[in-house]
């Protein structure tokens, strides 16, 4: 395994590829998060304007999309783990 110097230490270079299902699930999560982020801004928001995320619709929508993508990506199983579980 090749090693690469990155900042404070040495990390192994690993090629992790997302399969088609993982991309679709993550994309759905991003879309759901975008909608949820905008709805949060619209319904709750920040009246005073001092909140960095919820004071503007763009910030709230993008943050929601990021969180939605990360959340839905948790439910995607990697192919290597799936193969190990099937062998056992």
mmCIF file with all atom_site columns, C-alpha atoms in Angstrom:
data_model
loop_
_atom_site.group_PDB
_atom_site.id
_atom_site.type_symbol
_atom_site.label_atom_id
_atom_site.label_alt_id
_atom_site.label_comp_id
_atom_site.label_asym_id
_atom_site.label_entity_id
_atom_site.label_seq_id
_atom_site.pdbx_PDB_ins_code
_atom_site.Cartn_x
_atom_site.Cartn_y
_atom_site.Cartn_z
_atom_site.occupancy
_atom_site.B_iso_or_equiv
_atom_site.pdbx_formal_charge
_atom_site.auth_seq_id
_atom_site.auth_comp_id
_atom_site.auth_asym_id
_atom_site.auth_atom_id
_atom_site.pdbx_PDB_model_num
ATOM 1  C CA . UNK A 1 1  ? 0.000   0.000   0.000  1.00 0.00 ? 1  UNK A CA 1
ATOM 2  C CA . UNK A 1 2  ? 1.416   3.392   -0.963 1.00 0.00 ? 2  UNK A CA 1
ATOM 3  C CA . UNK A 1 3  ? 1.768   6.009   1.712  1.00 0.00 ? 3  UNK A CA 1
ATOM 4  C CA . UNK A 1 4  ? 1.362   9.734   1.231  1.00 0.00 ? 4  UNK A CA 1
ATOM 5  C CA . UNK A 1 5  ? 2.546   12.506  3.530  1.00 0.00 ? 5  UNK A CA 1
ATOM 6  C CA . UNK A 1 6  ? -0.441  14.657  4.437  1.00 0.00 ? 6  UNK A CA 1
ATOM 7  C CA . UNK A 1 7  ? -0.045  17.556  6.835  1.00 0.00 ? 7  UNK A CA 1
ATOM 8  C CA . UNK A 1 8  ? 0.549   16.074  10.272 1.00 0.00 ? 8  UNK A CA 1
ATOM 9  C CA . UNK A 1 9  ? 1.103   12.449  9.363  1.00 0.00 ? 9  UNK A CA 1
ATOM 10 C CA . UNK A 1 10 ? 1.264   9.715   6.793  1.00 0.00 ? 10 UNK A CA 1
ATOM 11 C CA . UNK A 1 11 ? -2.001  8.328   5.444  1.00 0.00 ? 11 UNK A CA 1
ATOM 12 C CA . UNK A 1 12 ? -2.448  5.297   3.207  1.00 0.00 ? 12 UNK A CA 1
ATOM 13 C CA . UNK A 1 13 ? -3.772  6.042   -0.264 1.00 0.00 ? 13 UNK A CA 1
ATOM 14 C CA . UNK A 1 14 ? -6.996  4.169   -0.744 1.00 0.00 ? 14 UNK A CA 1
ATOM 15 C CA . UNK A 1 15 ? -9.169  4.271   -3.799 1.00 0.00 ? 15 UNK A CA 1
ATOM 16 C CA . UNK A 1 16 ? -12.742 4.277   -2.648 1.00 0.00 ? 16 UNK A CA 1
ATOM 17 C CA . UNK A 1 17 ? -15.284 4.342   -5.405 1.00 0.00 ? 17 UNK A CA 1
ATOM 18 C CA . UNK A 1 18 ? -18.977 4.848   -4.939 1.00 0.00 ? 18 UNK A CA 1
ATOM 19 C CA . UNK A 1 19 ? -21.204 2.502   -6.846 1.00 0.00 ? 19 UNK A CA 1
ATOM 20 C CA . UNK A 1 20 ? -24.305 3.677   -8.704 1.00 0.00 ? 20 UNK A CA 1
ATOM 21 C CA . UNK A 1 21 ? -26.651 2.890   -5.809 1.00 0.00 ? 21 UNK A CA 1
ATOM 22 C CA . UNK A 1 22 ? -24.527 4.900   -3.375 1.00 0.00 ? 22 UNK A CA 1
ATOM 23 C CA . UNK A 1 23 ? -24.514 7.923   -5.672 1.00 0.00 ? 23 UNK A CA 1
ATOM 24 C CA . UNK A 1 24 ? -28.296 7.773   -6.100 1.00 0.00 ? 24 UNK A CA 1
ATOM 25 C CA . UNK A 1 25 ? -28.959 7.414   -2.353 1.00 0.00 ? 25 UNK A CA 1
ATOM 26 C CA . UNK A 1 26 ? -26.591 10.276  -1.519 1.00 0.00 ? 26 UNK A CA 1
ATOM 27 C CA . UNK A 1 27 ? -28.128 12.437  -4.250 1.00 0.00 ? 27 UNK A CA 1
ATOM 28 C CA . UNK A 1 28 ? -31.609 11.823  -2.881 1.00 0.00 ? 28 UNK A CA 1
ATOM 29 C CA . UNK A 1 29 ? -30.309 12.792  0.550  1.00 0.00 ? 29 UNK A CA 1
ATOM 30 C CA . UNK A 1 30 ? -28.897 16.039  -0.807 1.00 0.00 ? 30 UNK A CA 1
ATOM 31 C CA . UNK A 1 31 ? -32.212 16.932  -2.467 1.00 0.00 ? 31 UNK A CA 1
ATOM 32 C CA . UNK A 1 32 ? -34.194 16.101  0.680  1.00 0.00 ? 32 UNK A CA 1
ATOM 33 C CA . UNK A 1 33 ? -31.720 18.150  2.722  1.00 0.00 ? 33 UNK A CA 1
ATOM 34 C CA . UNK A 1 34 ? -31.970 21.125  0.366  1.00 0.00 ? 34 UNK A CA 1
ATOM 35 C CA . UNK A 1 35 ? -35.745 21.156  0.677  1.00 0.00 ? 35 UNK A CA 1
ATOM 36 C CA . UNK A 1 36 ? -35.609 20.664  4.453  1.00 0.00 ? 36 UNK A CA 1
ATOM 37 C CA . UNK A 1 37 ? -33.029 23.434  4.834  1.00 0.00 ? 37 UNK A CA 1
ATOM 38 C CA . UNK A 1 38 ? -35.140 25.907  2.900  1.00 0.00 ? 38 UNK A CA 1
ATOM 39 C CA . UNK A 1 39 ? -38.294 24.931  4.765  1.00 0.00 ? 39 UNK A CA 1
ATOM 40 C CA . UNK A 1 40 ? -36.429 25.405  8.057  1.00 0.00 ? 40 UNK A CA 1
ATOM 41 C CA . UNK A 1 41 ? -35.412 28.899  6.974  1.00 0.00 ? 41 UNK A CA 1
ATOM 42 C CA . UNK A 1 42 ? -38.923 29.721  5.823  1.00 0.00 ? 42 UNK A CA 1
ATOM 43 C CA . UNK A 1 43 ? -40.817 28.353  8.844  1.00 0.00 ? 43 UNK A CA 1
ATOM 44 C CA . UNK A 1 44 ? -38.383 28.933  11.719 1.00 0.00 ? 44 UNK A CA 1
ATOM 45 C CA . UNK A 1 45 ? -35.407 30.954  10.472 1.00 0.00 ? 45 UNK A CA 1
ATOM 46 C CA . UNK A 1 46 ? -33.664 33.633  12.464 1.00 0.00 ? 46 UNK A CA 1
ATOM 47 C CA . UNK A 1 47 ? -35.548 36.868  13.102 1.00 0.00 ? 47 UNK A CA 1
ATOM 48 C CA . UNK A 1 48 ? -32.623 38.966  14.349 1.00 0.00 ? 48 UNK A CA 1
ATOM 49 C CA . UNK A 1 49 ? -30.267 38.085  11.482 1.00 0.00 ? 49 UNK A CA 1
ATOM 50 C CA . UNK A 1 50 ? -27.405 37.125  13.794 1.00 0.00 ? 50 UNK A CA 1
ATOM 51 C CA . UNK A 1 51 ? -27.593 33.394  13.094 1.00 0.00 ? 51 UNK A CA 1
ATOM 52 C CA . UNK A 1 52 ? -24.967 32.517  10.513 1.00 0.00 ? 52 UNK A CA 1
ATOM 53 C CA . UNK A 1 53 ? -26.769 29.518  9.009  1.00 0.00 ? 53 UNK A CA 1
ATOM 54 C CA . UNK A 1 54 ? -30.456 30.364  9.253  1.00 0.00 ? 54 UNK A CA 1
ATOM 55 C CA . UNK A 1 55 ? -30.322 34.106  8.574  1.00 0.00 ? 55 UNK A CA 1
ATOM 56 C CA . UNK A 1 56 ? -30.152 33.689  4.774  1.00 0.00 ? 56 UNK A CA 1
ATOM 57 C CA . UNK A 1 57 ? -32.034 31.178  2.619  1.00 0.00 ? 57 UNK A CA 1
ATOM 58 C CA . UNK A 1 58 ? -28.944 30.214  0.604  1.00 0.00 ? 58 UNK A CA 1
ATOM 59 C CA . UNK A 1 59 ? -26.917 29.345  3.703  1.00 0.00 ? 59 UNK A CA 1
ATOM 60 C CA . UNK A 1 60 ? -29.729 27.343  5.234  1.00 0.00 ? 60 UNK A CA 1
ATOM 61 C CA . UNK A 1 61 ? -30.467 25.490  1.990  1.00 0.00 ? 61 UNK A CA 1
ATOM 62 C CA . UNK A 1 62 ? -26.831 24.563  1.324  1.00 0.00 ? 62 UNK A CA 1
ATOM 63 C CA . UNK A 1 63 ? -26.279 23.469  4.918  1.00 0.00 ? 63 UNK A CA 1
ATOM 64 C CA . UNK A 1 64 ? -29.402 21.316  4.756  1.00 0.00 ? 64 UNK A CA 1
ATOM 65 C CA . UNK A 1 65 ? -28.187 19.735  1.504  1.00 0.00 ? 65 UNK A CA 1
ATOM 66 C CA . UNK A 1 66 ? -24.816 18.923  3.033  1.00 0.00 ? 66 UNK A CA 1
ATOM 67 C CA . UNK A 1 67 ? -26.369 17.394  6.139  1.00 0.00 ? 67 UNK A CA 1
ATOM 68 C CA . UNK A 1 68 ? -28.916 15.440  4.100  1.00 0.00 ? 68 UNK A CA 1
ATOM 69 C CA . UNK A 1 69 ? -26.198 13.987  1.866  1.00 0.00 ? 69 UNK A CA 1
ATOM 70 C CA . UNK A 1 70 ? -24.108 12.971  4.850  1.00 0.00 ? 70 UNK A CA 1
ATOM 71 C CA . UNK A 1 71 ? -27.081 11.461  6.662  1.00 0.00 ? 71 UNK A CA 1
ATOM 72 C CA . UNK A 1 72 ? -28.290 9.392   3.721  1.00 0.00 ? 72 UNK A CA 1
ATOM 73 C CA . UNK A 1 73 ? -24.716 8.294   2.957  1.00 0.00 ? 73 UNK A CA 1
ATOM 74 C CA . UNK A 1 74 ? -24.642 6.557   6.354  1.00 0.00 ? 74 UNK A CA 1
ATOM 75 C CA . UNK A 1 75 ? -27.134 3.998   5.050  1.00 0.00 ? 75 UNK A CA 1
ATOM 76 C CA . UNK A 1 76 ? -25.002 2.929   2.066  1.00 0.00 ? 76 UNK A CA 1
ATOM 77 C CA . UNK A 1 77 ? -23.035 -0.284  2.594  1.00 0.00 ? 77 UNK A CA 1
ATOM 78 C CA . UNK A 1 78 ? -19.633 -0.601  1.007  1.00 0.00 ? 78 UNK A CA 1
ATOM 79 C CA . UNK A 1 79 ? -19.098 -3.501  -1.416 1.00 0.00 ? 79 UNK A CA 1
ATOM 80 C CA . UNK A 1 80 ? -16.116 -4.871  0.567  1.00 0.00 ? 80 UNK A CA 1
ATOM 81 C CA . UNK A 1 81 ? -18.097 -5.114  3.804  1.00 0.00 ? 81 UNK A CA 1
ATOM 82 C CA . UNK A 1 82 ? -20.980 -6.713  1.967  1.00 0.00 ? 82 UNK A CA 1
ATOM 83 C CA . UNK A 1 83 ? -18.694 -9.398  0.470  1.00 0.00 ? 83 UNK A CA 1
ATOM 84 C CA . UNK A 1 84 ? -17.177 -10.204 3.875  1.00 0.00 ? 84 UNK A CA 1
ATOM 85 C CA . UNK A 1 85 ? -20.613 -10.581 5.454  1.00 0.00 ? 85 UNK A CA 1
ATOM 86 C CA . UNK A 1 86 ? -21.778 -12.933 2.690  1.00 0.00 ? 86 UNK A CA 1
ATOM 87 C CA . UNK A 1 87 ? -18.737 -15.212 3.099  1.00 0.00 ? 87 UNK A CA 1
ATOM 88 C CA . UNK A 1 88 ? -19.326 -15.687 6.836  1.00 0.00 ? 88 UNK A CA 1
#
